[in-house]
Amino acid sequence: MNGYRQKRIRCFDWQYAAEYLTDFLNLFRTPAEASSSGGGASTFVYRSHPSKPNDTLMAINYAYMLGKLLLDEPMFADSSLKIALENILRYDSAYLGNFPGAISG
């Protein structure tokens, strides 16, 4: 990828598409602190509106990630994030809840 994002999912200009994309995405961005220690660093959190569906966004995300799997592309740009998620899914049974035998390690 050489430092830039591949643009596989594209749309026409925002000024024309804003109404449709806002409805399609059904997300809003809110500022949040990056750490629980309150160090002052900030980031953004994307949340969906609780009373509006976001099924289309979830379907597109599923198809996009499936495409990455089929093309043998990495799902995570940051390998440490991949390792952390794998460790949670394999070893942290408290995080998974009551799913005996759902994930074998």
mmCIF file of N, CA and C in Angstrom:
data_model
loop_
_atom_site.group_PDB
_atom_site.id
_atom_site.type_symbol
_atom_site.label_atom_id
_atom_site.label_comp_id
_atom_site.label_asym_id
_atom_site.label_seq_id
_atom_site.Cartn_x
_atom_site.Cartn_y
_atom_site.Cartn_z
ATOM 1 N N MET A 1 0.814 -1.204 0.000
ATOM 2 C CA MET A 1 0.000 0.000 0.000
ATOM 3 C C MET A 1 0.853 1.262 0.000
ATOM 4 N N ASN A 2 2.054 1.175 0.445
ATOM 5 C CA ASN A 2 2.998 2.285 0.396
ATOM 6 C C ASN A 2 2.485 3.577 1.020
ATOM 7 N N GLY A 3 1.830 3.491 2.145
ATOM 8 C CA GLY A 3 1.474 4.685 2.897
ATOM 9 C C GLY A 3 0.180 5.380 2.504
ATOM 10 N N TYR A 4 -0.521 4.946 1.512
ATOM 11 C CA TYR A 4 -1.791 5.582 1.191
ATOM 12 C C TYR A 4 -2.897 4.542 1.167
ATOM 13 N N ARG A 5 -4.082 5.016 1.307
ATOM 14 C CA ARG A 5 -5.228 4.104 1.349
ATOM 15 C C ARG A 5 -5.672 3.745 -0.058
ATOM 16 N N GLN A 6 -5.988 2.476 -0.221
ATOM 17 C CA GLN A 6 -6.564 2.066 -1.496
ATOM 18 C C GLN A 6 -8.019 2.508 -1.503
ATOM 19 N N LYS A 7 -8.451 3.079 -2.591
ATOM 20 C CA LYS A 7 -9.810 3.614 -2.674
ATOM 21 C C LYS A 7 -10.678 2.661 -3.478
ATOM 22 N N ARG A 8 -11.153 1.624 -2.807
ATOM 23 C CA ARG A 8 -11.994 0.647 -3.485
ATOM 24 C C ARG A 8 -13.457 1.020 -3.419
ATOM 25 N N ILE A 9 -13.858 1.639 -2.340
ATOM 26 C CA ILE A 9 -15.255 2.053 -2.201
ATOM 27 C C ILE A 9 -15.271 3.563 -2.395
ATOM 28 N N ARG A 10 -15.853 3.991 -3.488
ATOM 29 C CA ARG A 10 -15.840 5.405 -3.824
ATOM 30 C C ARG A 10 -17.257 5.908 -4.077
ATOM 31 N N CYS A 11 -17.388 7.207 -4.034
ATOM 32 C CA CYS A 11 -18.676 7.846 -4.277
ATOM 33 C C CYS A 11 -18.424 9.177 -4.972
ATOM 34 N N PHE A 12 -19.467 9.769 -5.502
ATOM 35 C CA PHE A 12 -19.339 11.077 -6.119
ATOM 36 C C PHE A 12 -19.172 12.145 -5.043
ATOM 37 N N ASP A 13 -18.960 13.403 -5.421
ATOM 38 C CA ASP A 13 -18.635 14.498 -4.503
ATOM 39 C C ASP A 13 -19.595 14.590 -3.321
ATOM 40 N N TRP A 14 -19.025 14.934 -2.177
ATOM 41 C CA TRP A 14 -19.788 15.044 -0.926
ATOM 42 C C TRP A 14 -20.946 16.021 -1.054
ATOM 43 N N GLN A 15 -20.755 17.107 -1.758
ATOM 44 C CA GLN A 15 -21.830 18.104 -1.855
ATOM 45 C C GLN A 15 -23.092 17.527 -2.488
ATOM 46 N N TYR A 16 -22.944 16.519 -3.317
ATOM 47 C CA TYR A 16 -24.101 15.868 -3.927
ATOM 48 C C TYR A 16 -24.540 14.618 -3.164
ATOM 49 N N ALA A 17 -23.599 13.971 -2.511
ATOM 50 C CA ALA A 17 -23.878 12.689 -1.875
ATOM 51 C C ALA A 17 -24.146 12.782 -0.375
ATOM 52 N N ALA A 18 -23.955 13.938 0.218
ATOM 53 C CA ALA A 18 -24.022 14.071 1.682
ATOM 54 C C ALA A 18 -25.319 13.529 2.269
ATOM 55 N N GLU A 19 -26.428 13.887 1.699
ATOM 56 C CA GLU A 19 -27.720 13.438 2.239
ATOM 57 C C GLU A 19 -27.826 11.913 2.217
ATOM 58 N N TYR A 20 -27.401 11.309 1.110
ATOM 59 C CA TYR A 20 -27.501 9.856 0.967
ATOM 60 C C TYR A 20 -26.485 9.126 1.844
ATOM 61 N N LEU A 21 -25.251 9.641 1.874
ATOM 62 C CA LEU A 21 -24.225 8.990 2.680
ATOM 63 C C LEU A 21 -24.494 9.127 4.167
ATOM 64 N N THR A 22 -25.016 10.251 4.579
ATOM 65 C CA THR A 22 -25.350 10.428 5.992
ATOM 66 C C THR A 22 -26.416 9.424 6.404
ATOM 67 N N ASP A 23 -27.397 9.222 5.557
ATOM 68 C CA ASP A 23 -28.438 8.232 5.830
ATOM 69 C C ASP A 23 -27.870 6.815 5.771
ATOM 70 N N PHE A 24 -27.024 6.554 4.794
ATOM 71 C CA PHE A 24 -26.409 5.237 4.612
ATOM 72 C C PHE A 24 -25.509 4.880 5.787
ATOM 73 N N LEU A 25 -24.655 5.799 6.195
ATOM 74 C CA LEU A 25 -23.708 5.526 7.265
ATOM 75 C C LEU A 25 -24.386 5.470 8.625
ATOM 76 N N ASN A 26 -25.303 6.387 8.870
ATOM 77 C CA ASN A 26 -25.988 6.485 10.151
ATOM 78 C C ASN A 26 -24.991 6.486 11.306
ATOM 79 N N LEU A 27 -23.930 7.266 11.153
ATOM 80 C CA LEU A 27 -22.918 7.403 12.192
ATOM 81 C C LEU A 27 -22.735 8.871 12.511
ATOM 82 N N PHE A 28 -22.326 9.124 13.731
ATOM 83 C CA PHE A 28 -21.878 10.461 14.061
ATOM 84 C C PHE A 28 -20.584 10.342 14.841
ATOM 85 N N ARG A 29 -19.746 11.350 14.723
ATOM 86 C CA ARG A 29 -18.428 11.335 15.329
ATOM 87 C C ARG A 29 -18.443 12.202 16.579
ATOM 88 N N THR A 30 -17.947 11.646 17.684
ATOM 89 C CA THR A 30 -17.884 12.404 18.930
ATOM 90 C C THR A 30 -16.460 12.379 19.460
ATOM 91 N N PRO A 31 -15.993 13.484 20.033
ATOM 92 C CA PRO A 31 -14.649 13.487 20.606
ATOM 93 C C PRO A 31 -14.600 12.644 21.877
ATOM 94 N N ALA A 32 -13.460 12.019 22.114
ATOM 95 C CA ALA A 32 -13.274 11.203 23.308
ATOM 96 C C ALA A 32 -11.806 11.263 23.704
ATOM 97 N N GLU A 33 -11.529 11.018 24.972
ATOM 98 C CA GLU A 33 -10.142 10.962 25.415
ATOM 99 C C GLU A 33 -9.543 9.634 24.999
ATOM 100 N N ALA A 34 -8.276 9.671 24.591
ATOM 101 C CA ALA A 34 -7.609 8.466 24.100
ATOM 102 C C ALA A 34 -7.278 7.491 25.219
ATOM 103 N N SER A 35 -7.093 7.973 26.432
ATOM 104 C CA SER A 35 -6.747 7.069 27.527
ATOM 105 C C SER A 35 -7.627 7.344 28.732
ATOM 106 N N SER A 36 -7.747 6.348 29.566
ATOM 107 C CA SER A 36 -8.572 6.507 30.765
ATOM 108 C C SER A 36 -7.861 7.314 31.837
ATOM 109 N N SER A 37 -6.562 7.549 31.682
ATOM 110 C CA SER A 37 -5.811 8.295 32.686
ATOM 111 C C SER A 37 -6.042 9.796 32.580
ATOM 112 N N GLY A 38 -6.711 10.228 31.509
ATOM 113 C CA GLY A 38 -7.014 11.649 31.355
ATOM 114 C C GLY A 38 -5.795 12.469 30.999
ATOM 115 N N GLY A 39 -4.920 11.924 30.162
ATOM 116 C CA GLY A 39 -3.690 12.608 29.790
ATOM 117 C C GLY A 39 -3.887 13.753 28.824
ATOM 118 N N GLY A 40 -5.091 14.039 28.434
ATOM 119 C CA GLY A 40 -5.353 15.172 27.553
ATOM 120 C C GLY A 40 -5.376 14.826 26.075
ATOM 121 N N ALA A 41 -4.868 13.673 25.680
ATOM 122 C CA ALA A 41 -4.902 13.291 24.279
ATOM 123 C C ALA A 41 -6.345 12.995 23.889
ATOM 124 N N SER A 42 -6.715 13.428 22.713
ATOM 125 C CA SER A 42 -8.090 13.198 22.298
ATOM 126 C C SER A 42 -8.127 12.438 20.980
ATOM 127 N N THR A 43 -9.230 11.793 20.773
ATOM 128 C CA THR A 43 -9.472 11.037 19.553
ATOM 129 C C THR A 43 -10.957 11.151 19.246
ATOM 130 N N PHE A 44 -11.415 10.485 18.214
ATOM 131 C CA PHE A 44 -12.829 10.500 17.885
ATOM 132 C C PHE A 44 -13.385 9.090 17.978
ATOM 133 N N VAL A 45 -14.625 9.004 18.398
ATOM 134 C CA VAL A 45 -15.340 7.738 18.467
ATOM 135 C C VAL A 45 -16.530 7.848 17.528
ATOM 136 N N TYR A 46 -16.727 6.823 16.711
ATOM 137 C CA TYR A 46 -17.871 6.805 15.801
ATOM 138 C C TYR A 46 -18.973 5.965 16.430
ATOM 139 N N ARG A 47 -20.142 6.532 16.506
ATOM 140 C CA ARG A 47 -21.284 5.853 17.119
ATOM 141 C C ARG A 47 -22.467 5.912 16.157
ATOM 142 N N SER A 48 -23.300 4.891 16.244
ATOM 143 C CA SER A 48 -24.512 4.909 15.432
ATOM 144 C C SER A 48 -25.657 5.457 16.270
ATOM 145 N N HIS A 49 -26.623 6.024 15.586
ATOM 146 C CA HIS A 49 -27.802 6.553 16.276
ATOM 147 C C HIS A 49 -28.606 5.367 16.794
ATOM 148 N N PRO A 50 -28.964 5.363 18.086
ATOM 149 C CA PRO A 50 -29.622 4.182 18.657
ATOM 150 C C PRO A 50 -31.001 3.867 18.085
ATOM 151 N N SER A 51 -31.692 4.855 17.520
ATOM 152 C CA SER A 51 -33.037 4.582 17.022
ATOM 153 C C SER A 51 -33.099 4.444 15.499
ATOM 154 N N LYS A 52 -31.932 4.479 14.829
ATOM 155 C CA LYS A 52 -31.912 4.342 13.370
ATOM 156 C C LYS A 52 -31.087 3.118 12.989
ATOM 157 N N PRO A 53 -31.524 2.390 11.969
ATOM 158 C CA PRO A 53 -30.782 1.196 11.572
ATOM 159 C C PRO A 53 -29.495 1.550 10.824
ATOM 160 N N ASN A 54 -28.496 0.699 10.941
ATOM 161 C CA ASN A 54 -27.273 0.859 10.149
ATOM 162 C C ASN A 54 -26.934 -0.458 9.443
ATOM 163 N N ASP A 55 -27.952 -1.173 9.035
ATOM 164 C CA ASP A 55 -27.776 -2.474 8.395
ATOM 165 C C ASP A 55 -26.972 -2.382 7.101
ATOM 166 N N THR A 56 -27.182 -1.332 6.327
ATOM 167 C CA THR A 56 -26.468 -1.188 5.065
ATOM 168 C C THR A 56 -24.984 -1.012 5.320
ATOM 169 N N LEU A 57 -24.634 -0.202 6.284
ATOM 170 C CA LEU A 57 -23.227 -0.010 6.632
ATOM 171 C C LEU A 57 -22.603 -1.324 7.079
ATOM 172 N N MET A 58 -23.298 -2.085 7.909
ATOM 173 C CA MET A 58 -22.765 -3.362 8.387
ATOM 174 C C MET A 58 -22.596 -4.351 7.227
ATOM 175 N N ALA A 59 -23.515 -4.360 6.281
ATOM 176 C CA ALA A 59 -23.416 -5.259 5.121
ATOM 177 C C ALA A 59 -22.221 -4.884 4.244
ATOM 178 N N ILE A 60 -22.012 -3.593 4.025
ATOM 179 C CA ILE A 60 -20.861 -3.143 3.230
ATOM 180 C C ILE A 60 -19.559 -3.488 3.940
ATOM 181 N N ASN A 61 -19.506 -3.283 5.248
ATOM 182 C CA ASN A 61 -18.307 -3.620 6.009
ATOM 183 C C ASN A 61 -18.017 -5.122 5.921
ATOM 184 N N TYR A 62 -19.055 -5.947 6.051
ATOM 185 C CA TYR A 62 -18.889 -7.398 5.951
ATOM 186 C C TYR A 62 -18.337 -7.773 4.574
ATOM 187 N N ALA A 63 -18.923 -7.221 3.520
ATOM 188 C CA ALA A 63 -18.481 -7.530 2.159
ATOM 189 C C ALA A 63 -17.046 -7.060 1.923
ATOM 190 N N TYR A 64 -16.700 -5.904 2.456
ATOM 191 C CA TYR A 64 -15.345 -5.362 2.300
ATOM 192 C C TYR A 64 -14.316 -6.275 2.987
ATOM 193 N N MET A 65 -14.613 -6.687 4.212
ATOM 194 C CA MET A 65 -13.682 -7.539 4.940
ATOM 195 C C MET A 65 -13.603 -8.936 4.305
ATOM 196 N N LEU A 66 -14.709 -9.450 3.808
ATOM 197 C CA LEU A 66 -14.699 -10.727 3.100
ATOM 198 C C LEU A 66 -13.822 -10.625 1.850
ATOM 199 N N GLY A 67 -13.934 -9.512 1.144
ATOM 200 C CA GLY A 67 -13.096 -9.291 -0.032
ATOM 201 C C GLY A 67 -11.618 -9.293 0.324
ATOM 202 N N LYS A 68 -11.266 -8.666 1.447
ATOM 203 C CA LYS A 68 -9.868 -8.666 1.891
ATOM 204 C C LYS A 68 -9.389 -10.090 2.195
ATOM 205 N N LEU A 69 -10.251 -10.884 2.806
ATOM 206 C CA LEU A 69 -9.885 -12.281 3.080
ATOM 207 C C LEU A 69 -9.657 -13.052 1.788
ATOM 208 N N LEU A 70 -10.571 -12.894 0.834
ATOM 209 C CA LEU A 70 -10.471 -13.629 -0.427
ATOM 210 C C LEU A 70 -9.258 -13.198 -1.251
ATOM 211 N N LEU A 71 -8.863 -11.931 -1.126
ATOM 212 C CA LEU A 71 -7.696 -11.419 -1.840
ATOM 213 C C LEU A 71 -6.403 -11.625 -1.055
ATOM 214 N N ASP A 72 -6.513 -12.290 0.103
ATOM 215 C CA ASP A 72 -5.367 -12.567 0.974
ATOM 216 C C ASP A 72 -4.651 -11.280 1.382
ATOM 217 N N GLU A 73 -5.433 -10.268 1.737
ATOM 218 C CA GLU A 73 -4.897 -8.992 2.207
ATOM 219 C C GLU A 73 -5.055 -8.913 3.721
ATOM 220 N N PRO A 74 -4.162 -8.198 4.393
ATOM 221 C CA PRO A 74 -4.289 -8.075 5.851
ATOM 222 C C PRO A 74 -5.554 -7.301 6.229
ATOM 223 N N MET A 75 -6.197 -7.737 7.295
ATOM 224 C CA MET A 75 -7.405 -7.056 7.767
ATOM 225 C C MET A 75 -7.064 -5.867 8.657
ATOM 226 N N PHE A 76 -5.869 -5.870 9.231
ATOM 227 C CA PHE A 76 -5.443 -4.805 10.129
ATOM 228 C C PHE A 76 -4.171 -4.168 9.593
ATOM 229 N N ALA A 77 -4.141 -2.848 9.559
ATOM 230 C CA ALA A 77 -2.932 -2.141 9.147
ATOM 231 C C ALA A 77 -1.870 -2.235 10.234
ATOM 232 N N ASP A 78 -2.304 -2.329 11.472
ATOM 233 C CA ASP A 78 -1.401 -2.374 12.621
ATOM 234 C C ASP A 78 -1.338 -3.812 13.144
ATOM 235 N N SER A 79 -0.180 -4.456 13.023
ATOM 236 C CA SER A 79 -0.073 -5.854 13.436
ATOM 237 C C SER A 79 -0.248 -6.033 14.939
ATOM 238 N N SER A 80 0.067 -5.010 15.739
ATOM 239 C CA SER A 80 -0.128 -5.142 17.188
ATOM 240 C C SER A 80 -1.613 -5.211 17.528
ATOM 241 N N LEU A 81 -2.454 -4.527 16.766
ATOM 242 C CA LEU A 81 -3.896 -4.613 16.969
ATOM 243 C C LEU A 81 -4.393 -6.022 16.641
ATOM 244 N N LYS A 82 -3.872 -6.591 15.571
ATOM 245 C CA LYS A 82 -4.236 -7.964 15.198
ATOM 246 C C LYS A 82 -3.867 -8.941 16.307
ATOM 247 N N ILE A 83 -2.668 -8.825 16.826
ATOM 248 C CA ILE A 83 -2.206 -9.720 17.895
ATOM 249 C C ILE A 83 -3.053 -9.553 19.149
ATOM 250 N N ALA A 84 -3.369 -8.313 19.511
ATOM 251 C CA ALA A 84 -4.194 -8.062 20.698
ATOM 252 C C ALA A 84 -5.572 -8.689 20.544
ATOM 253 N N LEU A 85 -6.199 -8.541 19.379
ATOM 254 C CA LEU A 85 -7.516 -9.137 19.146
ATOM 255 C C LEU A 85 -7.445 -10.660 19.179
ATOM 256 N N GLU A 86 -6.419 -11.233 18.557
ATOM 257 C CA GLU A 86 -6.262 -12.689 18.591
ATOM 258 C C GLU A 86 -6.119 -13.191 20.022
ATOM 259 N N ASN A 87 -5.350 -12.493 20.833
ATOM 260 C CA ASN A 87 -5.171 -12.898 22.231
ATOM 261 C C ASN A 87 -6.472 -12.821 23.009
ATOM 262 N N ILE A 88 -7.247 -11.782 22.760
ATOM 263 C CA ILE A 88 -8.541 -11.659 23.448
ATOM 264 C C ILE A 88 -9.454 -12.808 23.042
ATOM 265 N N LEU A 89 -9.509 -13.092 21.759
ATOM 266 C CA LEU A 89 -10.412 -14.134 21.278
ATOM 267 C C LEU A 89 -9.967 -15.534 21.692
ATOM 268 N N ARG A 90 -8.673 -15.744 21.826
ATOM 269 C CA ARG A 90 -8.175 -17.075 22.185
ATOM 270 C C ARG A 90 -8.125 -17.323 23.687
ATOM 271 N N TYR A 91 -7.736 -16.310 24.449
ATOM 272 C CA TYR A 91 -7.376 -16.571 25.842
ATOM 273 C C TYR A 91 -8.232 -15.873 26.889
ATOM 274 N N ASP A 92 -8.955 -14.845 26.521
ATOM 275 C CA ASP A 92 -9.702 -14.084 27.526
ATOM 276 C C ASP A 92 -11.156 -14.543 27.541
ATOM 277 N N SER A 93 -11.417 -15.637 28.232
ATOM 278 C CA SER A 93 -12.771 -16.203 28.239
ATOM 279 C C SER A 93 -13.765 -15.292 28.943
ATOM 280 N N ALA A 94 -13.301 -14.455 29.868
ATOM 281 C CA ALA A 94 -14.207 -13.525 30.543
ATOM 282 C C ALA A 94 -14.747 -12.503 29.550
ATOM 283 N N TYR A 95 -13.924 -12.125 28.588
ATOM 284 C CA TYR A 95 -14.342 -11.156 27.579
ATOM 285 C C TYR A 95 -15.409 -11.761 26.666
ATOM 286 N N LEU A 96 -15.284 -13.045 26.356
ATOM 287 C CA LEU A 96 -16.206 -13.692 25.430
ATOM 288 C C LEU A 96 -17.558 -14.000 26.039
ATOM 289 N N GLY A 97 -17.633 -14.043 27.341
ATOM 290 C CA GLY A 97 -18.900 -14.387 27.955
ATOM 291 C C GLY A 97 -19.041 -15.886 28.099
ATOM 292 N N ASN A 98 -20.256 -16.359 28.103
ATOM 293 C CA ASN A 98 -20.526 -17.775 28.345
ATOM 294 C C ASN A 98 -20.685 -18.521 27.016
ATOM 295 N N PHE A 99 -19.570 -18.751 26.330
ATOM 296 C CA PHE A 99 -19.591 -19.485 25.074
ATOM 297 C C PHE A 99 -18.610 -20.652 25.152
ATOM 298 N N PRO A 100 -18.934 -21.716 25.879
ATOM 299 C CA PRO A 100 -17.998 -22.818 26.040
ATOM 300 C C PRO A 100 -17.697 -23.485 24.690
ATOM 301 N N GLY A 101 -16.423 -23.617 24.389
ATOM 302 C CA GLY A 101 -16.010 -24.302 23.173
ATOM 303 C C GLY A 101 -16.229 -23.519 21.889
ATOM 304 N N ALA A 102 -16.598 -22.252 21.982
ATOM 305 C CA ALA A 102 -16.856 -21.479 20.770
ATOM 306 C C ALA A 102 -15.574 -21.176 20.026
ATOM 307 N N ILE A 103 -14.495 -20.987 20.762
ATOM 308 C CA ILE A 103 -13.211 -20.683 20.123
ATOM 309 C C ILE A 103 -12.188 -21.651 20.687
ATOM 310 N N SER A 104 -11.571 -22.400 19.793
ATOM 311 C CA SER A 104 -10.557 -23.349 20.258
ATOM 312 C C SER A 104 -9.183 -22.739 20.061
ATOM 313 N N GLY A 105 -8.301 -22.930 21.021
ATOM 314 C CA GLY A 105 -6.972 -22.306 20.972
ATOM 315 C C GLY A 105 -5.887 -23.170 20.606
#
